[in-house]
Amino acid sequence: MSQPTIESILQEKRSFSPPSEFSEKAQIKSLQEYQQLYEQAKADPQKFWADLAAQELDWFQKWDTVLDWQPPFAKWFVGGKINISYNCLDRHLTTWRRNKAALIWEGEPGDSRTLTYAQLHREVCQMANVLKQLGVQKGDCVGIYMPMIPEAAIAMLACARIGAPHTVVFGGFSAEALKDRLVDASAKLVITADGGWRKDAIVPLKDQVDLALANQGVPSIENVLVVERTKQTTQMEPGRDHWWHELQAGVSADCPAEPMDSEDMLFILYTSGTTGKPKGVVHTTAGYNLYSHMTLKWAFDLQDTDVYWCTADVGWITGHSYIVYGPLSNGATSVMYEGAPRPSNPGCSWDVVEKYGVNIFYTAPTAIRAFIKMGEQYPNARDLSSLRLLGTVGEPINPEAWMWYHKVIGGERCPIVDTWWQTETGGFMITPLPGAIPTKPGSATLPFPGIIADVVDLEGNPVSNNQGGYLVVRHPWPGMMRTVYGDPDRFRRTYWEHIPPQDGQYLYFAGDGARKDEDGYFWVMGRVDDVINVAGHRLGTMEIESALVSHPAVAEAAVVGRPDEVKGEDVFAFVTLEGSYSPSEELEKELKQHVVKEIGAIARPGQIRFTDGMPKTRSGKIMRRLLRNLAAGQEVAGDTSTLEDRGVLDKLRGGA
Ligand code: 7RM
């Protein structure tokens, strides 16, 4: 089982010191150096961040105020003028990095492309000019629905360049999910591609866009910019749809970056929460630029000669911060891979590492567990000696997977950097600094300098060592989300009032359970809300339930996570049917397909169990705890005295 238990955490005593060859060359070389930075930042966070902002970023105009904190609303570097596209591109062009590879891209069918900083800058300027031609102005929101091709990064940087906030929608989301997000963001234009490669098949992205926009589905959309990738035939609607390569051919490559206010919105990224529809997480320009830049530089000990590969999709925050903005702001070489391990090519990841001499590799525990299942023969058949650091993110990593990663992929020489963070935090929050902090398998270790994290009870009181509690952050940080798009009240309620503020002290509530050990190391246990984590993807159980009940056959649905060896959790749905329907295998298939249509393949239930009734409390609340037990095939644990009808439970068990 992959979710760590309290017992397994208390038993995990192994510790791995940073290899001395690594520490000697690292940016942060010792535990003392880390502690000094941490204490300095804690004593005067504003000075700490301001010094870094001045050192590490280029500004059109310096700020007047480092932090304006009106809890829970923060503004960083107020009065400053900056552009993240400038920091990711232009400023490197006057250095030797001009002709350094910015992006190395590998397509699934085996095609590839490398863009130097100069080349990437050129294409970004061209796309920025095309967006302007199509009527996009500073402040207009642009949707991006793309496969993993360089144009996805180019699109993001082009938007940032002209001050148009982007909202990237993962290419695996359905037309329905795309529509909801574009409507919420009032997007004016969508950038997409004819198709993308996914496990030896073509995903027809443009057709999904057409579905989303059909019948005035998204009234704010005026134009669609289409990148040619797969040469899929697609209907181009005259006046609305435009081929990127056609417009690119006639446009200037001169487009100065727009000076943006520090707090101008950079992007909206939708993420699942406890209730209803996904939240639009808002990130702004300067603080996010600084935070994604610094965290990558120190936690991954980024060196100028490194080839760095993050396997995420740009549709998630990990892709935003650690494929595009963080690496490029640092002038790094970022590898982008369109493919994924698949039956026809199970060793493809190691081919990419070998082909490009990847030094830093960043992936998710679910991928590591899938690698373990496929077998050691694939990594063992490749030369992985270029690797010097391994990262992990997305869910708690089980110590067995950690050890395998360490031995088989890292050759026992690479520090493992387990990064705990969220869409909302913009960048790493709790993470080893690999030259300084000894690692323990399964622990994200210690907070990044400037981050004051803690584990508390529901009243906000710190719990003692090795006691479970809620993971919180005590002081604002530059990369924090600023609000929920269009719903500041939801922002306040969800993140800042879940634990009631005491004497004006606000705590950021992350939604994760955690404990701290005797060394102050954090062990993240997983979500404490109705969010499940399927293969590192964050899904709201409510969203899937809404999708299910929108099918005419379904009367009621309850979705829980069931432990899964590879995915961490899998979607398990309990469904009661409307009177005129009866359970069948066909209906089960149809309902699964319905969820795929409403949300996307990532939300497809692994199993649906039909039931005559749900276990409910007398006040009518579904007792999900019991359903979680049933889904896991466990005996129902704990108190069932509030259950209204015990017969329901017996019937559900009988069906197991
Ligand atoms: C970056 C990302 C956030 C949720 C978070 C946790 C879980 C992420 C770790 C982790 C344990 C980790 N953003 N999570 N990283 N749990 N150890 N290193 O994943 O918004 O999509 O998800 O993911 O539950 O709250 S996210």
XYZ file of C-alpha atoms and ligand atoms in Angstrom:
682
model
C 0.000 0.000 0.000
C 1.349 3.419 -0.832
C -0.253 5.799 1.654
C 2.107 6.006 4.611
C 0.669 5.097 7.976
C 1.641 6.560 11.323
C 3.281 3.252 12.236
C 5.372 3.052 9.075
C 6.560 6.629 9.564
C 7.572 6.050 13.147
C 9.474 2.964 12.060
C 11.372 4.701 9.259
C 14.736 5.560 10.820
C 17.050 5.542 7.788
C 18.842 8.781 7.015
C 21.085 9.657 4.056
C 23.675 12.412 4.376
C 24.422 14.526 1.327
C 27.395 12.924 -0.494
C 30.472 15.075 0.191
C 31.308 15.352 -3.544
C 27.837 16.815 -3.965
C 27.991 19.217 -1.018
C 31.386 20.620 -2.005
C 30.056 21.920 -5.313
C 26.533 22.745 -4.131
C 25.107 26.251 -3.777
C 24.099 25.559 -0.162
C 26.885 23.370 1.191
C 26.035 22.459 4.763
C 23.281 22.115 7.300
C 24.721 25.137 9.105
C 24.489 27.205 5.962
C 20.846 26.172 5.554
C 20.097 26.941 9.197
C 21.703 30.351 8.877
C 19.607 31.171 5.829
C 16.498 29.855 7.534
C 17.054 31.935 10.684
C 17.935 35.033 8.695
C 14.752 34.692 6.650
C 12.665 34.029 9.737
C 14.029 37.075 11.544
C 13.432 39.453 8.630
C 11.489 37.831 5.797
C 11.033 41.078 3.909
C 14.744 41.791 3.796
C 15.461 38.186 2.853
C 13.117 38.226 -0.150
C 13.951 41.787 -1.165
C 17.687 41.016 -1.302
C 17.025 37.997 -3.511
C 14.599 39.915 -5.719
C 17.238 42.570 -6.348
C 20.017 40.020 -6.944
C 18.223 37.444 -9.019
C 15.688 39.292 -11.182
C 15.753 42.153 -13.670
C 13.318 44.989 -12.962
C 12.079 47.824 -15.163
C 11.406 49.699 -11.960
C 12.168 48.813 -8.368
C 9.376 48.325 -5.823
C 8.463 50.738 -3.016
C 7.005 48.248 -0.550
C 8.215 44.663 -0.180
C 5.060 43.266 1.388
C 1.605 44.668 1.903
C -0.197 42.080 4.055
C -3.910 42.618 4.670
C -4.687 39.094 5.826
C -5.375 36.960 3.941
C -4.521 39.166 0.975
C -0.855 39.735 0.185
C 0.879 42.036 -2.263
C 4.589 41.632 -2.905
C 7.033 44.161 -4.352
C 4.343 46.821 -4.650
C 5.200 49.582 -7.112
C 7.698 47.411 -8.993
C 7.600 46.904 -12.763
C 8.778 43.620 -14.195
C 8.032 41.057 -16.923
C 8.605 37.333 -16.417
C 9.020 36.704 -20.159
C 11.846 39.267 -20.089
C 13.421 37.494 -17.113
C 13.075 34.130 -18.857
C 14.401 35.275 -22.233
C 15.689 38.763 -23.028
C 18.095 39.083 -20.150
C 19.928 35.920 -21.208
C 20.482 37.169 -24.759
C 23.225 39.580 -23.746
C 25.183 36.758 -22.059
C 26.859 33.566 -23.302
C 23.487 31.868 -22.790
C 22.187 33.450 -25.989
C 23.078 30.259 -27.865
C 22.533 27.859 -24.979
C 19.690 25.348 -25.333
C 16.664 26.712 -23.502
C 14.297 23.902 -24.472
C 15.202 20.432 -25.647
C 12.060 18.805 -26.903
C 11.495 15.151 -27.736
C 8.266 14.150 -29.491
C 6.582 10.837 -28.825
C 7.098 9.479 -32.361
C 10.821 10.259 -32.054
C 11.022 13.686 -33.683
C 12.940 16.296 -31.728
C 13.801 19.965 -31.603
C 16.167 22.184 -29.655
C 15.530 25.888 -29.191
C 18.307 28.158 -27.979
C 17.434 31.182 -25.882
C 17.745 33.368 -28.993
C 15.462 31.086 -31.014
C 12.903 30.759 -28.240
C 12.877 34.530 -27.775
C 12.197 34.986 -31.491
C 9.233 32.620 -31.537
C 7.768 34.034 -28.344
C 7.941 37.550 -29.804
C 6.263 36.343 -32.981
C 3.447 34.640 -31.130
C 3.027 37.693 -28.906
C 2.607 39.830 -32.031
C 0.101 37.364 -33.497
C -1.925 37.517 -30.286
C -1.943 41.311 -30.513
C -3.054 41.125 -34.164
C -5.921 38.914 -33.072
C -7.058 41.582 -30.653
C -5.610 40.290 -27.393
C -4.812 43.188 -25.079
C -3.093 43.538 -21.750
C -5.416 42.054 -19.129
C -7.320 39.741 -21.544
C -7.276 36.099 -20.524
C -6.013 33.482 -23.020
C -6.791 29.752 -22.785
C -4.023 27.281 -23.652
C -5.032 23.692 -24.462
C -1.954 22.055 -25.858
C 0.027 18.864 -26.156
C 3.570 18.792 -24.759
C 5.256 20.625 -27.605
C 7.523 23.712 -27.510
C 4.609 25.878 -28.619
C 2.937 25.245 -25.254
C 5.820 27.048 -23.515
C 5.973 29.613 -26.320
C 2.267 30.351 -25.823
C 2.661 30.876 -22.071
C 5.660 33.174 -22.513
C 3.933 35.085 -25.335
C 0.939 35.770 -23.088
C 3.196 36.845 -20.220
C 5.100 39.090 -22.605
C 2.058 41.188 -23.490
C 0.432 40.993 -20.062
C -2.390 38.635 -21.026
C -3.005 36.194 -18.139
C -3.104 32.601 -19.366
C -5.112 29.680 -18.183
C -3.583 26.396 -19.238
C -6.027 23.492 -19.340
C -4.444 20.031 -19.253
C -4.839 18.341 -22.670
C -6.339 15.277 -20.982
C -9.387 17.232 -19.810
C -12.586 16.802 -21.809
C -14.337 19.441 -23.909
C -16.834 19.862 -21.078
C -14.114 20.563 -18.482
C -12.338 22.871 -20.934
C -15.543 24.821 -21.495
C -16.153 25.320 -17.741
C -12.651 26.704 -17.250
C -12.728 28.997 -20.293
C -16.111 30.359 -19.215
C -14.981 30.981 -15.646
C -11.872 32.819 -16.873
C -13.783 34.725 -19.629
C -11.046 33.719 -22.056
C -10.899 35.765 -25.243
C -8.779 33.421 -27.325
C -7.667 29.792 -27.139
C -4.335 28.464 -28.307
C -4.472 24.781 -29.226
C -3.059 22.237 -31.669
C -4.643 19.998 -34.286
C -3.654 17.070 -32.095
C -1.031 15.624 -29.803
C 0.539 12.200 -29.344
C -0.483 10.185 -26.301
C 0.501 6.524 -25.925
C 0.735 5.846 -29.669
C -2.563 7.527 -30.471
C -3.506 11.031 -31.530
C -5.568 13.146 -29.128
C -7.677 15.441 -31.346
C -7.369 18.599 -29.257
C -8.814 21.015 -31.783
C -11.962 18.894 -32.108
C -12.386 19.152 -28.331
C -12.047 22.930 -28.577
C -14.727 22.939 -31.296
C -17.020 20.961 -29.002
C -16.375 23.321 -26.109
C -17.103 26.371 -28.258
C -20.149 24.924 -30.074
C -23.465 26.761 -29.612
C -21.847 29.776 -28.004
C -20.462 27.485 -25.296
C -17.864 30.102 -24.380
C -19.329 33.474 -25.423
C -16.134 35.422 -24.622
C -13.997 33.557 -27.198
C -13.252 35.501 -30.369
C -10.405 33.547 -31.972
C -8.662 30.188 -31.930
C -4.969 29.889 -32.764
C -4.084 26.393 -33.970
C -0.596 24.896 -34.002
C -0.011 22.172 -36.574
C 1.387 19.110 -34.808
C -0.137 15.861 -36.027
C -1.589 17.031 -39.365
C -4.961 15.718 -38.243
C -7.678 17.084 -40.453
C -9.775 19.546 -38.546
C -12.551 21.930 -39.477
C -11.219 25.491 -39.493
C -14.023 27.947 -38.890
C -13.452 30.983 -41.105
C -12.941 34.195 -39.159
C -12.497 32.342 -35.875
C -9.757 29.756 -36.426
C -6.225 30.605 -37.568
C -3.157 28.459 -38.265
C -0.165 29.574 -36.227
C 2.350 28.763 -38.982
C 0.447 30.917 -41.475
C 0.303 33.958 -39.207
C 3.864 33.414 -37.992
C 5.139 33.663 -41.570
C 4.026 37.274 -41.877
C 4.735 38.705 -38.460
C 7.588 40.708 -36.950
C 9.881 39.134 -34.365
C 10.220 42.424 -32.550
C 7.993 42.679 -29.509
C 9.323 44.407 -26.410
C 8.113 42.905 -23.143
C 5.342 44.926 -21.501
C 6.363 46.393 -18.127
C 3.895 44.790 -15.713
C 3.022 45.786 -12.184
C 4.400 43.257 -9.719
C 0.881 42.268 -8.736
C -0.590 42.033 -12.252
C -2.137 38.604 -12.779
C 0.229 36.189 -14.541
C -2.041 33.167 -14.740
C -5.081 31.309 -13.475
C -4.735 27.570 -12.953
C -7.758 25.503 -11.992
C -7.444 22.927 -9.252
C -9.836 20.635 -7.433
C -11.106 21.297 -3.966
C -13.617 19.953 -1.510
C -16.734 21.507 -2.946
C -18.303 21.854 -6.351
C -16.405 23.237 -9.254
C -12.632 23.625 -9.520
C -11.076 26.792 -8.148
C -9.186 29.258 -10.312
C -5.920 29.707 -8.430
C -4.517 33.162 -9.202
C -0.780 33.823 -9.355
C 0.744 37.233 -10.006
C 3.923 38.358 -11.701
C 6.865 39.343 -9.494
C 6.415 37.148 -6.423
C 5.781 34.055 -8.524
C 8.795 34.804 -10.720
C 11.073 35.134 -7.701
C 9.673 32.119 -5.891
C 9.758 29.637 -8.790
C 13.259 30.888 -9.618
C 14.762 30.615 -6.112
C 13.201 27.311 -5.139
C 14.453 25.582 -8.290
C 17.901 27.128 -7.976
C 18.481 26.005 -4.392
C 16.448 22.817 -4.014
C 17.701 21.327 -7.275
C 21.114 22.951 -6.903
C 20.848 24.166 -10.474
C 24.211 24.649 -12.210
C 24.699 26.366 -15.546
C 25.881 23.185 -17.251
C 22.900 21.087 -16.116
C 20.428 19.380 -18.405
C 17.257 19.302 -16.380
C 14.149 17.226 -17.051
C 10.802 17.512 -15.298
C 8.340 14.887 -16.565
C 5.157 16.796 -15.646
C 2.695 18.230 -18.155
C 2.548 22.012 -18.602
C -1.157 21.713 -17.744
C -0.242 21.333 -14.060
C 1.510 23.752 -11.709
C 4.631 21.562 -11.787
C 4.888 22.211 -15.518
C 4.305 25.942 -15.063
C 6.884 26.456 -12.305
C 9.423 23.772 -13.140
C 9.349 23.173 -16.902
C 8.788 26.733 -18.053
C 9.172 29.675 -15.660
C 11.638 28.471 -12.996
C 14.162 26.869 -15.374
C 14.066 29.617 -18.004
C 14.293 32.422 -15.459
C 17.467 30.682 -14.257
C 18.803 30.342 -17.806
C 18.731 26.554 -17.549
C 18.273 23.880 -20.206
C 14.827 22.355 -19.749
C 13.884 19.062 -21.406
C 10.301 18.639 -22.545
C 9.031 15.191 -23.526
C 5.719 14.613 -25.292
C 5.555 10.896 -24.577
C 5.117 8.640 -21.575
C 6.148 5.057 -20.864
C 3.831 2.841 -22.895
C 3.680 -0.822 -23.881
C 5.382 -0.147 -27.221
C 8.246 1.685 -25.477
C 8.495 0.993 -21.748
C 12.085 2.265 -21.516
C 11.521 5.613 -23.254
C 12.272 7.692 -20.142
C 15.757 6.209 -19.839
C 16.352 6.713 -23.562
C 15.674 10.418 -23.032
C 18.051 10.541 -20.033
C 20.783 8.808 -22.038
C 20.242 10.719 -25.283
C 20.456 14.172 -23.697
C 22.713 13.383 -20.735
C 20.083 14.483 -18.231
C 21.637 15.554 -14.894
C 18.511 16.369 -12.888
C 15.380 14.234 -13.184
C 12.079 15.186 -11.537
C 9.046 12.892 -11.506
C 6.168 11.571 -9.355
C 5.948 8.568 -7.007
C 3.245 7.027 -9.199
C 5.690 7.019 -12.129
C 8.396 5.492 -9.924
C 6.027 2.715 -8.840
C 5.130 2.086 -12.482
C 8.867 1.873 -13.313
C 9.302 -0.663 -10.513
C 6.480 -2.765 -11.972
C 7.939 -2.678 -15.474
C 11.218 -3.996 -14.162
C 14.842 -3.009 -13.653
C 15.886 -4.296 -17.059
C 14.819 -1.034 -18.728
C 16.867 1.428 -16.656
C 19.689 -1.099 -16.354
C 20.049 -1.276 -20.134
C 20.736 2.473 -20.397
C 23.596 4.695 -19.292
C 22.162 6.792 -16.478
C 25.519 7.973 -15.140
C 24.802 11.599 -16.109
C 22.171 11.833 -13.340
C 23.282 13.720 -10.229
C 19.996 14.634 -8.545
C 16.523 13.065 -8.422
C 13.311 14.852 -7.472
C 9.834 13.674 -6.563
C 6.466 15.416 -6.198
C 2.716 14.958 -6.186
C 1.997 12.623 -3.292
C 3.721 11.021 -0.350
C 6.453 8.663 -1.555
C 6.506 5.256 0.093
C 9.956 4.315 1.453
C 10.193 1.252 -0.832
C 9.753 3.409 -3.926
C 12.239 5.944 -2.483
C 14.859 3.220 -1.970
C 14.347 1.818 -5.470
C 14.681 5.309 -6.984
C 17.832 5.850 -4.935
C 19.445 2.533 -5.912
C 18.275 1.681 -9.409
C 17.961 5.139 -10.965
C 20.334 7.144 -8.774
C 23.080 4.534 -8.486
C 23.142 5.407 -4.768
C 24.972 8.654 -5.556
C 22.090 11.085 -6.251
C 20.366 12.976 -3.446
C 16.588 12.534 -3.558
C 14.707 15.789 -3.274
C 11.144 15.140 -2.106
C 9.327 18.422 -2.726
C 6.071 19.118 -0.909
C 4.046 21.923 -2.422
C 0.749 22.723 -4.157
C -0.832 24.610 -7.034
C -1.645 27.237 -4.418
C 1.905 27.663 -3.114
C 3.480 28.390 -6.520
C 6.679 26.525 -5.672
C 8.411 24.128 -3.257
C 7.564 24.700 0.408
C 9.116 21.773 2.241
C 12.103 20.229 0.522
C 15.653 19.147 1.153
C 18.431 21.456 -0.028
C 20.445 18.558 -1.421
C 23.945 19.645 -0.421
C 22.862 20.542 3.080
C 19.968 18.525 4.456
C 20.192 14.783 5.160
C 17.222 12.953 3.652
C 14.952 10.289 5.132
C 12.906 8.054 2.810
C 9.330 9.350 2.839
C 9.992 12.752 4.379
C 10.043 16.064 2.503
C 12.414 17.133 5.323
C 12.524 20.858 6.235
C 10.911 24.117 5.102
C 12.537 26.243 2.413
C 14.168 29.384 3.880
C 11.439 31.999 4.331
C 8.716 29.416 4.894
C 7.414 29.048 8.436
C 5.553 25.720 8.387
C 3.988 23.887 11.295
C 1.686 21.046 12.288
C -1.287 22.142 14.395
C -4.676 20.977 15.659
C -7.999 22.407 14.502
C -7.699 25.319 16.971
C -4.299 26.218 15.592
C -2.285 24.916 18.536
C 0.984 23.214 17.611
C 0.887 19.473 18.298
C 3.825 17.700 19.883
C 6.443 15.702 17.951
C 5.167 12.685 16.074
C 1.551 13.667 16.674
C -0.629 13.896 13.594
C -2.139 17.265 12.739
C -2.770 19.766 9.971
C 0.002 21.222 7.857
C -0.051 25.039 7.956
C 2.126 27.988 6.964
C 2.468 30.995 9.273
C 3.811 33.838 7.184
C 3.027 34.962 3.610
C 5.597 34.076 0.928
C 6.138 35.577 -2.541
C 4.830 32.540 -4.499
C 1.540 32.172 -2.629
C -1.731 32.290 -4.542
C -3.388 35.691 -4.279
C -7.044 34.711 -4.502
C -9.569 32.359 -6.092
C -10.430 33.952 -9.426
C -13.711 35.807 -9.045
C -14.304 34.503 -5.521
C -12.108 36.131 -2.853
C -14.496 34.912 -0.194
C -13.892 31.304 -1.151
C -10.151 32.006 -0.912
C -10.562 33.325 2.619
C -12.838 30.511 3.761
C -10.962 27.608 2.205
C -7.409 28.446 3.101
C -7.381 30.991 5.939
C -10.416 30.451 8.120
C -10.525 26.681 8.233
C -8.396 27.110 11.307
C -9.808 30.224 12.974
C -7.349 33.128 13.099
C -6.230 33.999 16.639
C -5.352 37.613 17.557
C -5.181 38.563 13.885
C -2.718 35.707 13.200
C -3.778 33.919 10.035
C -2.618 30.393 9.221
C -2.572 29.043 5.664
C -4.349 25.672 5.737
C -2.939 23.352 3.074
C -5.520 20.565 3.321
C -2.853 17.973 4.165
C -2.310 15.928 7.277
C 1.269 15.738 8.541
C 3.534 15.125 11.494
C 6.895 16.470 12.549
C 9.534 14.144 13.987
C 12.110 14.801 16.695
C 14.477 16.387 14.122
C 11.770 18.776 12.923
C 11.337 16.792 9.696
C 7.892 16.932 8.092
C 6.121 13.727 7.065
C 3.135 14.518 4.865
C 0.362 11.954 5.214
C -2.045 13.017 2.468
C -5.238 15.015 2.066
C -7.609 15.528 4.942
C -10.440 16.790 2.726
C -12.531 15.253 -0.047
C -9.705 15.501 -2.511
C -8.203 12.278 -3.831
C -4.839 11.887 -5.458
C -4.947 9.553 -8.444
C -1.570 8.999 -10.084
C -0.414 12.346 -8.741
C -3.481 14.120 -10.153
C -5.661 15.996 -7.767
C -9.384 15.250 -8.120
C -12.366 16.399 -6.089
C -14.713 13.557 -5.188
C -17.605 16.036 -5.556
C -16.681 16.798 -9.152
C -16.834 13.119 -10.056
C -20.092 12.697 -8.150
C -21.622 15.631 -10.049
C -20.477 14.065 -13.305
C -22.113 10.752 -12.353
C -25.454 12.216 -11.262
C -25.662 14.185 -14.497
C -26.319 10.800 -16.163
C -30.059 10.004 -16.348
C -29.611 6.544 -14.794
C -27.974 7.805 -11.612
C -29.973 8.823 -8.544
C -27.121 9.237 -6.106
C -23.361 8.818 -6.219
C -20.594 8.753 -3.634
C -16.959 8.681 -4.696
C -14.025 7.689 -2.522
C -10.369 6.854 -3.065
C -9.300 3.232 -2.892
C -5.628 2.420 -2.230
C -3.861 1.420 -5.443
C -0.374 -0.022 -5.707
C 0.720 2.131 -8.638
C -1.615 5.132 -8.729
C -1.605 5.699 -4.968
C -5.374 5.945 -5.086
C -7.999 4.941 -7.611
C -11.514 6.303 -8.096
C -14.162 4.053 -6.509
C -17.789 5.061 -7.061
C -20.888 3.882 -5.215
C -23.996 4.491 -7.279
C -27.728 4.132 -6.670
C -29.877 3.997 -9.774
C -33.136 5.641 -10.768
C -36.085 3.248 -10.494
C -36.341 2.329 -14.158
C -32.677 1.286 -14.452
C -31.018 -1.861 -13.232
C -27.333 -2.658 -12.733
C -25.439 -4.196 -15.638
C -21.928 -4.373 -16.978
C -22.947 -2.227 -19.927
C -24.301 0.457 -17.643
C -21.104 0.373 -15.600
C -19.105 0.920 -18.784
C -21.434 3.659 -19.893
C -21.116 5.501 -16.584
C -17.324 5.291 -16.674
C -17.384 6.696 -20.190
C -19.747 9.414 -19.030
C -17.229 10.572 -16.413
C -14.521 10.622 -19.097
C -16.760 12.820 -21.218
C -17.602 15.175 -18.371
C -14.117 15.525 -16.865
C -11.482 13.516 -18.725
C -9.767 10.131 -18.643
C -7.888 10.938 -15.432
C -11.187 10.807 -13.497
C -12.459 7.496 -14.936
C -13.665 5.343 -12.024
C -11.660 2.153 -11.639
C -14.731 0.511 -10.192
C -18.403 1.295 -9.814
C -20.481 -0.529 -7.242
C -24.240 -0.389 -7.636
C -26.123 -0.274 -4.367
C -29.735 0.091 -3.250
C -28.818 2.667 -0.640
C -25.944 4.634 0.847
C -24.854 4.376 4.472
C -26.134 7.646 5.914
C -26.325 9.392 9.214
C -29.718 10.229 10.620
C -29.263 13.748 9.268
C -28.776 12.307 5.798
C -25.011 12.669 5.354
C -23.278 9.901 3.458
C -20.739 8.236 5.750
C -17.758 8.255 3.434
C -15.466 6.799 6.063
C -17.452 3.574 5.841
C -17.395 3.655 2.061
C -13.612 4.118 2.098
C -13.304 1.031 4.294
C -15.585 -0.948 2.009
C -13.748 0.161 -1.133
C -10.433 -0.894 0.398
C -11.930 -4.283 1.203
C -11.414 -3.651 4.910
C -13.713 -4.295 7.795
C -15.684 -1.190 8.647
C -13.730 0.488 11.408
C -14.779 2.865 14.147
C -18.121 4.059 15.340
C -21.172 3.154 13.258
C -23.736 4.167 15.866
C -24.874 7.196 13.876
C -25.770 4.990 10.921
C -29.459 5.277 10.118
C -30.051 1.879 8.528
C -27.590 -0.864 9.390
C -29.095 -3.114 6.758
C -27.544 -0.949 4.044
C -24.092 -1.784 5.330
C -24.741 -5.518 5.325
C -25.993 -5.348 1.746
C -22.971 -3.321 0.624
C -20.672 -5.814 2.269
C -22.455 -8.675 0.600
C -21.700 -7.120 -2.747
C -17.963 -6.966 -1.995
C 2.751 20.093 -6.892
C 1.389 19.454 -6.764
C -1.047 19.233 -4.135
C -1.220 18.082 -3.184
C -0.738 18.384 -1.787
C -0.408 16.989 -1.273
C 0.152 16.294 -2.494
C 2.352 17.098 -3.434
C 3.793 16.045 -2.183
C 2.487 15.725 -1.737
C 3.376 14.411 -0.062
C 4.906 15.468 -1.498
N 0.340 20.313 -6.737
N 1.623 16.390 -2.549
N 3.661 16.892 -3.241
N 2.290 14.913 -0.674
N 4.642 14.653 -0.445
N 6.169 15.692 -1.878
O 1.295 18.269 -6.695
O -1.967 21.082 -6.309
O -1.644 19.213 -7.806
O -1.400 18.863 -5.453
O -0.425 16.969 -3.604
O -1.578 16.341 -0.882
O -1.746 19.037 -1.051
S -1.215 19.886 -6.619
